[in-house]
């Protein structure tokens, strides 16, 4: 996670790269920014530059008394939504009691009002107070005016130790719950309890207001805070040194974690700390975070001194208010069929579901079934939350359904319902995460038969746990070209609930150190040979040719047998393929072959795999060709270092799309293989990650297809019988395992010449046979031979031969 820090004492530490890189906290001002006083004069030792020097040990004093302040041109560029002040060392009547903040984007020619209002300065010295406000505009210059003081009538000047112009305010208050866990052998210094960390005071030498641990060099100290404000999203932290500048007493590091249940904690931020060189110094950090938490944990690294101490900690962020109304099961929100927007932000709870991981931040919904049968609940719609869905008959009752990852990290659960019966649906966030979601109830979900294909994998080209940074392992991972898909088991990874636009699910290999994709290409030739395998292991990021790749040229054809699936193409069958390609993308062929030796060839055209890319329309024979999404990717060739996300394309081929493209009607034909071949690029490396057959028709024992009293030859499946090339007429029936027969249930020998099975062998049989033959009906294909033959003139010859010979055999 990227972090930023700015502090005078941190940047004074020799060699800290974080300062050289322009690090920062949430305060847009920096020590050294251009700042001028307004409204009066100041002593040289108490000049206006002290107001933004990140230490309360100095102060800004202005003899103008009222309507004094300063103008600053900050180096920070964030939007300011809070002003934080620290009282100076003496004379409380000099403290600002109101403020006016203005911004300018024309070098001070004009100023726009951002916020103004009263302040409540504490009587304690070196103490904090703040004001927060709404603002959506960032300015290049700010004017801060203090119209009034705590007691202007008796004051001879205005004074302030420090002013921060922050992106967000401090969410912590003195009423928050706070506890500390000390390292073994350590004790809390008398009067320096952990509550001092959030009391809003830095203290004095006479009255220290700090958290002090004796023996803190023996290990880390853990501080748990439960803000009274409830849930919050924290994006910054400030830490202040105490009234002593004792070298070595600052914690070596700080780590911030968040939780919504007090049990499962997620790391938000971590960074080393510099040692304080002066008192009341401010060390600031900001970091990206969009997840709300109700509890926070600080892990303070061991100090190098025998004592550890900090005066104050601020957590900068936004509070989110009370828990949702449906936070508890007994207060479940009633929903009906259709979609309902929801949020578990600020939700509480300690329960977890059977299929989730730490999904304690939950909300509840009550649904009364409108039908008897299978009902689906899903969160596949709009929303950011990685959800877990579970269903219960009652609060505290037995779980009747549960799902974690179905649709790109979201959830889909189906349960058997009884009409009129209420059910409780729980939506939790994985790992205690919070955010928005859409709950959809579908009382009539379409049930598909989705069969994942075990491809004839020829390449170990995805990075699983344990495969990175091991480029010379003879059994290890090797990149396609110089990149790879990274498999992590978390949302954003190709293995987590991946579905196409039509809901076809895809299953990728999740085991490490095994073949996991079909490569169509030549690693030594792709990208103009820039990633050729090393001849010998040399410790760089390119590996040697692995033991699992005896032939580096995998340009095809790459064939996966499908006959073992025992699936035929039905009228609604679809075959989904997901793939991508390096170095500008590529087009290649997918050939479906069938057990009757027929085949269909469709082109797939995928763009370059780097980031999000536009996808071309589908080629003839394909129903759709669309983006599946972008997924975790790696770089550094065979080192597999996490890097930019890689896109993957889904192509769906269907019975209908093949027929519409004029490639043939394959209804009833059994799938025999899928072949990938004929790439149009010599520099691209193609990866085929998964194939799924949706709604294929199960092929049982061979049987016959009969229409009324009319018999036909042997067919592989009922689909073949009822499809347009297998009879197609209403009343057709399939009889598995039977010889040609005279009806759906009869096993009597078939009289081929008695074609219509009516009134014996008559001229009408010839008329009926020829009518079917000219109409292209497969019923005429038998010709009396008893086995399938092509529909051709030989059918007529065979039939007439049988008819003139009496017709029955």
Tab-separated table of N, CA and C in Angstrom, residues 43 68 147 227 245 261 309 336 369 387 402 437 479 591 595 602 604 677 683 707 747 758 774 777:
chain	number	residue	atom	x	y	z
A	43	UNK	N	6.849	39.282	16.613
A	43	UNK	CA	8.249	39.203	17.027
A	43	UNK	C	9.011	38.238	16.120
A	68	UNK	N	-6.658	38.992	12.704
A	68	UNK	CA	-5.312	38.634	12.249
A	68	UNK	C	-5.357	37.232	11.657
A	147	UNK	N	-11.206	36.269	13.418
A	147	UNK	CA	-11.896	37.529	13.732
A	147	UNK	C	-11.918	37.846	15.226
A	227	UNK	N	-13.974	4.029	18.397
A	227	UNK	CA	-14.499	5.395	18.360
A	227	UNK	C	-15.977	5.436	18.723
A	245	UNK	N	12.257	15.295	24.436
A	245	UNK	CA	12.871	14.941	23.160
A	245	UNK	C	13.943	13.897	23.408
A	261	UNK	N	-15.630	-6.232	13.968
A	261	UNK	CA	-16.130	-7.168	14.973
A	261	UNK	C	-15.207	-7.323	16.174
A	309	UNK	N	7.257	6.359	24.199
A	309	UNK	CA	6.250	7.356	24.542
A	309	UNK	C	5.773	8.106	23.309
A	336	UNK	N	-39.219	-7.677	-1.457
A	336	UNK	CA	-40.042	-8.492	-2.348
A	336	UNK	C	-39.221	-8.875	-3.567
A	369	UNK	N	-41.787	-15.941	0.449
A	369	UNK	CA	-41.775	-16.604	-0.855
A	369	UNK	C	-43.113	-16.467	-1.557
A	387	UNK	N	-19.438	-9.636	-1.167
A	387	UNK	CA	-20.485	-10.113	-0.264
A	387	UNK	C	-20.406	-11.616	0.002
A	402	UNK	N	-25.981	-20.950	1.343
A	402	UNK	CA	-24.868	-20.029	1.557
A	402	UNK	C	-24.020	-19.975	0.302
A	437	UNK	N	-24.328	-2.539	-2.034
A	437	UNK	CA	-24.641	-3.723	-2.820
A	437	UNK	C	-26.071	-3.624	-3.314
A	479	UNK	N	5.957	-17.441	-18.177
A	479	UNK	CA	5.028	-16.435	-18.693
A	479	UNK	C	4.647	-16.731	-20.138
A	591	UNK	N	-12.282	-24.728	-33.626
A	591	UNK	CA	-13.035	-25.710	-34.414
A	591	UNK	C	-13.723	-26.686	-33.471
A	595	UNK	N	-18.992	-36.254	-33.562
A	595	UNK	CA	-18.708	-37.685	-33.727
A	595	UNK	C	-19.119	-38.223	-35.092
A	602	UNK	N	-14.884	-21.344	-36.191
A	602	UNK	CA	-15.225	-19.968	-35.836
A	602	UNK	C	-13.942	-19.239	-35.459
A	604	UNK	N	-11.912	-16.356	-33.358
A	604	UNK	CA	-11.912	-15.531	-32.152
A	604	UNK	C	-10.877	-14.426	-32.366
A	677	UNK	N	-6.359	-23.313	-33.223
A	677	UNK	CA	-5.312	-23.357	-34.242
A	677	UNK	C	-5.304	-22.072	-35.069
A	683	UNK	N	3.851	-12.996	-33.558
A	683	UNK	CA	4.527	-12.430	-32.387
A	683	UNK	C	3.677	-12.506	-31.127
A	707	UNK	N	-41.710	-41.450	-35.363
A	707	UNK	CA	-42.760	-40.446	-35.464
A	707	UNK	C	-44.060	-41.185	-35.718
A	747	UNK	N	-41.330	-52.991	-30.056
A	747	UNK	CA	-40.024	-53.494	-30.502
A	747	UNK	C	-40.184	-54.470	-31.653
A	758	UNK	N	-49.104	-47.926	-42.465
A	758	UNK	CA	-50.568	-47.904	-42.576
A	758	UNK	C	-50.970	-48.679	-43.828
A	774	UNK	N	-37.681	-35.405	-50.500
A	774	UNK	CA	-37.544	-34.076	-51.117
A	774	UNK	C	-37.610	-32.952	-50.084
A	777	UNK	N	-36.103	-34.607	-44.937
A	777	UNK	CA	-36.291	-35.217	-43.633
A	777	UNK	C	-35.342	-36.392	-43.441
